[in-house]
GROMACS .gro file of C-alpha atoms in nm:
model
  196
    1UNK     CA    1   0.000   0.000   0.000
    2UNK     CA    2   0.123   0.352  -0.077
    3UNK     CA    3   0.075   0.578   0.226
    4UNK     CA    4   0.080   0.956   0.218
    5UNK     CA    5   0.214   1.047   0.564
    6UNK     CA    6   0.134   1.413   0.633
    7UNK     CA    7   0.319   1.583   0.919
    8UNK     CA    8   0.198   1.922   1.044
    9UNK     CA    9   0.432   2.059   1.311
   10UNK     CA   10   0.681   2.347   1.284
   11UNK     CA   11   0.948   2.193   1.510
   12UNK     CA   12   1.170   1.920   1.368
   13UNK     CA   13   1.236   1.779   1.716
   14UNK     CA   14   0.869   1.777   1.821
   15UNK     CA   15   0.685   1.478   1.961
   16UNK     CA   16   0.471   1.484   1.646
   17UNK     CA   17   0.788   1.437   1.440
   18UNK     CA   18   0.876   1.138   1.660
   19UNK     CA   19   0.530   0.992   1.601
   20UNK     CA   20   0.571   1.039   1.224
   21UNK     CA   21   0.911   0.865   1.232
   22UNK     CA   22   0.770   0.569   1.429
   23UNK     CA   23   0.476   0.537   1.192
   24UNK     CA   24   0.699   0.563   0.885
   25UNK     CA   25   0.944   0.300   1.011
   26UNK     CA   26   0.665   0.057   1.101
   27UNK     CA   27   0.490   0.107   0.768
   28UNK     CA   28   0.809   0.053   0.568
   29UNK     CA   29   0.892  -0.255   0.779
   30UNK     CA   30   0.545  -0.384   0.691
   31UNK     CA   31   0.624  -0.359   0.320
   32UNK     CA   32   0.439  -0.034   0.248
   33UNK     CA   33   0.564   0.259   0.045
   34UNK     CA   34   0.560   0.587   0.241
   35UNK     CA   35   0.555   0.937   0.093
   36UNK     CA   36   0.639   1.173   0.381
   37UNK     CA   37   0.482   1.513   0.323
   38UNK     CA   38   0.618   1.745   0.592
   39UNK     CA   39   0.408   2.056   0.538
   40UNK     CA   40   0.647   2.294   0.715
   41UNK     CA   41   0.966   2.157   0.559
   42UNK     CA   42   0.802   2.174   0.215
   43UNK     CA   43   0.698   2.533   0.285
   44UNK     CA   44   0.333   2.463   0.211
   45UNK     CA   45   0.132   2.787   0.197
   46UNK     CA   46  -0.205   2.725   0.367
   47UNK     CA   47  -0.370   3.035   0.220
   48UNK     CA   48  -0.634   2.969  -0.044
   49UNK     CA   49  -0.552   3.193  -0.340
   50UNK     CA   50  -0.796   3.426  -0.513
   51UNK     CA   51  -0.783   3.210  -0.827
   52UNK     CA   52  -0.847   2.891  -0.630
   53UNK     CA   53  -1.150   3.033  -0.450
   54UNK     CA   54  -1.278   3.201  -0.765
   55UNK     CA   55  -1.277   2.869  -0.955
   56UNK     CA   56  -1.422   2.658  -0.671
   57UNK     CA   57  -1.765   2.615  -0.833
   58UNK     CA   58  -1.655   2.619  -1.197
   59UNK     CA   59  -1.592   2.327  -1.431
   60UNK     CA   60  -1.215   2.377  -1.412
   61UNK     CA   61  -1.076   2.436  -1.065
   62UNK     CA   62  -0.743   2.622  -1.072
   63UNK     CA   63  -0.500   2.376  -0.909
   64UNK     CA   64  -0.191   2.521  -1.074
   65UNK     CA   65  -0.025   2.616  -0.742
   66UNK     CA   66  -0.092   2.283  -0.569
   67UNK     CA   67  -0.063   2.032  -0.855
   68UNK     CA   68   0.237   1.851  -0.702
   69UNK     CA   69   0.064   1.792  -0.368
   70UNK     CA   70  -0.257   1.691  -0.544
   71UNK     CA   71  -0.066   1.433  -0.751
   72UNK     CA   72   0.075   1.284  -0.431
   73UNK     CA   73  -0.275   1.258  -0.280
   74UNK     CA   74  -0.406   1.094  -0.596
   75UNK     CA   75  -0.118   0.843  -0.599
   76UNK     CA   76  -0.187   0.731  -0.240
   77UNK     CA   77  -0.387   0.431  -0.121
   78UNK     CA   78  -0.401   0.564   0.233
   79UNK     CA   79  -0.347   0.881   0.435
   80UNK     CA   80  -0.191   0.905   0.780
   81UNK     CA   81  -0.204   1.253   0.936
   82UNK     CA   82   0.029   1.344   1.223
   83UNK     CA   83  -0.044   1.670   1.404
   84UNK     CA   84  -0.107   1.833   1.741
   85UNK     CA   85  -0.449   1.973   1.822
   86UNK     CA   86  -0.431   2.343   1.902
   87UNK     CA   87  -0.739   2.515   2.042
   88UNK     CA   88  -0.933   2.191   1.977
   89UNK     CA   89  -0.862   2.214   1.605
   90UNK     CA   90  -0.606   2.148   1.332
   91UNK     CA   91  -0.290   2.354   1.299
   92UNK     CA   92  -0.359   2.625   1.038
   93UNK     CA   93  -0.117   2.465   0.791
   94UNK     CA   94  -0.313   2.137   0.797
   95UNK     CA   95  -0.646   2.316   0.757
   96UNK     CA   96  -0.496   2.495   0.458
   97UNK     CA   97  -0.380   2.160   0.318
   98UNK     CA   98  -0.741   2.040   0.324
   99UNK     CA   99  -0.865   2.369   0.175
  100UNK     CA  100  -0.612   2.371  -0.110
  101UNK     CA  101  -0.554   2.001  -0.189
  102UNK     CA  102  -0.889   1.833  -0.109
  103UNK     CA  103  -1.058   2.035  -0.382
  104UNK     CA  104  -1.328   1.998  -0.648
  105UNK     CA  105  -1.228   1.758  -0.922
  106UNK     CA  106  -0.979   1.591  -0.686
  107UNK     CA  107  -1.137   1.497  -0.352
  108UNK     CA  108  -1.498   1.553  -0.457
  109UNK     CA  109  -1.725   1.689  -0.727
  110UNK     CA  110  -1.987   1.951  -0.666
  111UNK     CA  111  -2.335   1.816  -0.734
  112UNK     CA  112  -2.451   2.008  -1.043
  113UNK     CA  113  -2.803   2.021  -0.900
  114UNK     CA  114  -2.673   2.168  -0.575
  115UNK     CA  115  -2.677   1.993  -0.242
  116UNK     CA  116  -2.438   1.716  -0.148
  117UNK     CA  117  -2.089   1.676  -0.283
  118UNK     CA  118  -1.985   1.358  -0.463
  119UNK     CA  119  -1.676   1.174  -0.326
  120UNK     CA  120  -1.386   1.123  -0.569
  121UNK     CA  121  -1.102   0.979  -0.359
  122UNK     CA  122  -1.180   0.619  -0.451
  123UNK     CA  123  -0.809   0.539  -0.427
  124UNK     CA  124  -0.804   0.610  -0.051
  125UNK     CA  125  -0.876   0.298   0.157
  126UNK     CA  126  -0.723   0.410   0.487
  127UNK     CA  127  -0.752   0.745   0.668
  128UNK     CA  128  -0.576   0.766   1.003
  129UNK     CA  129  -0.494   1.056   1.234
  130UNK     CA  130  -0.217   1.033   1.494
  131UNK     CA  131  -0.255   1.333   1.718
  132UNK     CA  132  -0.196   1.489   2.058
  133UNK     CA  133  -0.402   1.722   2.273
  134UNK     CA  134  -0.294   1.952   2.551
  135UNK     CA  135  -0.617   1.885   2.737
  136UNK     CA  136  -0.714   1.573   2.930
  137UNK     CA  137  -0.937   1.309   2.767
  138UNK     CA  138  -1.249   1.421   2.952
  139UNK     CA  139  -1.219   1.782   2.833
  140UNK     CA  140  -1.171   1.676   2.469
  141UNK     CA  141  -1.450   1.415   2.470
  142UNK     CA  142  -1.706   1.520   2.729
  143UNK     CA  143  -1.677   1.898   2.732
  144UNK     CA  144  -1.577   1.970   2.370
  145UNK     CA  145  -1.733   1.667   2.199
  146UNK     CA  146  -1.408   1.565   2.023
  147UNK     CA  147  -1.442   1.818   1.738
  148UNK     CA  148  -1.132   1.710   1.541
  149UNK     CA  149  -1.249   1.350   1.523
  150UNK     CA  150  -1.593   1.463   1.407
  151UNK     CA  151  -1.447   1.691   1.140
  152UNK     CA  152  -1.215   1.422   1.009
  153UNK     CA  153  -1.451   1.125   1.020
  154UNK     CA  154  -1.790   1.278   0.942
  155UNK     CA  155  -1.664   1.561   0.727
  156UNK     CA  156  -1.341   1.522   0.534
  157UNK     CA  157  -1.314   1.141   0.519
  158UNK     CA  158  -1.685   1.070   0.464
  159UNK     CA  159  -1.731   1.342   0.204
  160UNK     CA  160  -1.422   1.247   0.003
  161UNK     CA  161  -1.411   0.865   0.014
  162UNK     CA  162  -1.641   0.573   0.089
  163UNK     CA  163  -1.587   0.261   0.298
  164UNK     CA  164  -1.243   0.350   0.424
  165UNK     CA  165  -1.065   0.242   0.739
  166UNK     CA  166  -1.084   0.547   0.967
  167UNK     CA  167  -0.890   0.557   1.290
  168UNK     CA  168  -0.780   0.835   1.524
  169UNK     CA  169  -0.518   0.768   1.789
  170UNK     CA  170  -0.460   1.047   2.041
  171UNK     CA  171  -0.225   1.114   2.328
  172UNK     CA  172  -0.425   1.337   2.564
  173UNK     CA  173  -0.291   1.574   2.827
  174UNK     CA  174   0.033   1.605   2.630
  175UNK     CA  175   0.151   1.907   2.829
  176UNK     CA  176   0.178   1.690   3.140
  177UNK     CA  177   0.272   1.360   2.977
  178UNK     CA  178   0.563   1.181   3.141
  179UNK     CA  179   0.847   1.034   2.939
  180UNK     CA  180   0.701   0.690   3.010
  181UNK     CA  181   0.357   0.789   2.878
  182UNK     CA  182   0.514   0.928   2.561
  183UNK     CA  183   0.717   0.611   2.507
  184UNK     CA  184   0.404   0.396   2.554
  185UNK     CA  185   0.223   0.609   2.297
  186UNK     CA  186   0.507   0.569   2.046
  187UNK     CA  187   0.498   0.193   2.103
  188UNK     CA  188   0.122   0.196   2.038
  189UNK     CA  189   0.173   0.393   1.714
  190UNK     CA  190   0.445   0.148   1.606
  191UNK     CA  191   0.222  -0.151   1.682
  192UNK     CA  192  -0.084  -0.007   1.502
  193UNK     CA  193   0.111   0.106   1.196
  194UNK     CA  194   0.275  -0.236   1.181
  195UNK     CA  195  -0.069  -0.398   1.142
  196UNK     CA  196  -0.167  -0.208   0.828
   0.00000   0.00000   0.00000
């Protein structure tokens, strides 16, 4: 399986980068091909351009500035996202990746009669998110209703592909996580990625 591994963290020595390395090593050991897309290192611009927005509901979406990233998405059989949750949401660079790469004619088609969008990412069979939160589990789930999981599973994944393997693995309370807790999380990531 060809996996597009998307990392969204500005620090090269971050825990997210460690998670991405563990996932990549386990996937490669399992015989998969991994395309690491490090959004910060590739200097991805998350801002939707005027031309992109202006062509959003036309027959020919202007993907000229993002064609390389779109090609990588279209070549993948699965997506693994690695990112921290900030303010109970995606880092801005990852949100911009969705806005600029998961676009009409690529991730979905606009229904010509209006209404629902039509999924196009038939190549994607696996959609995983490996993430951390600064808040404890109960704040994320009980108080906030786990908004990132809902956006990924019910929104992006469901609207762009059908019948895929969705999974979200989170390390909660990251700001107070001990070294032992972080190591156990990395072992869990390694074990899960090794089963793909």
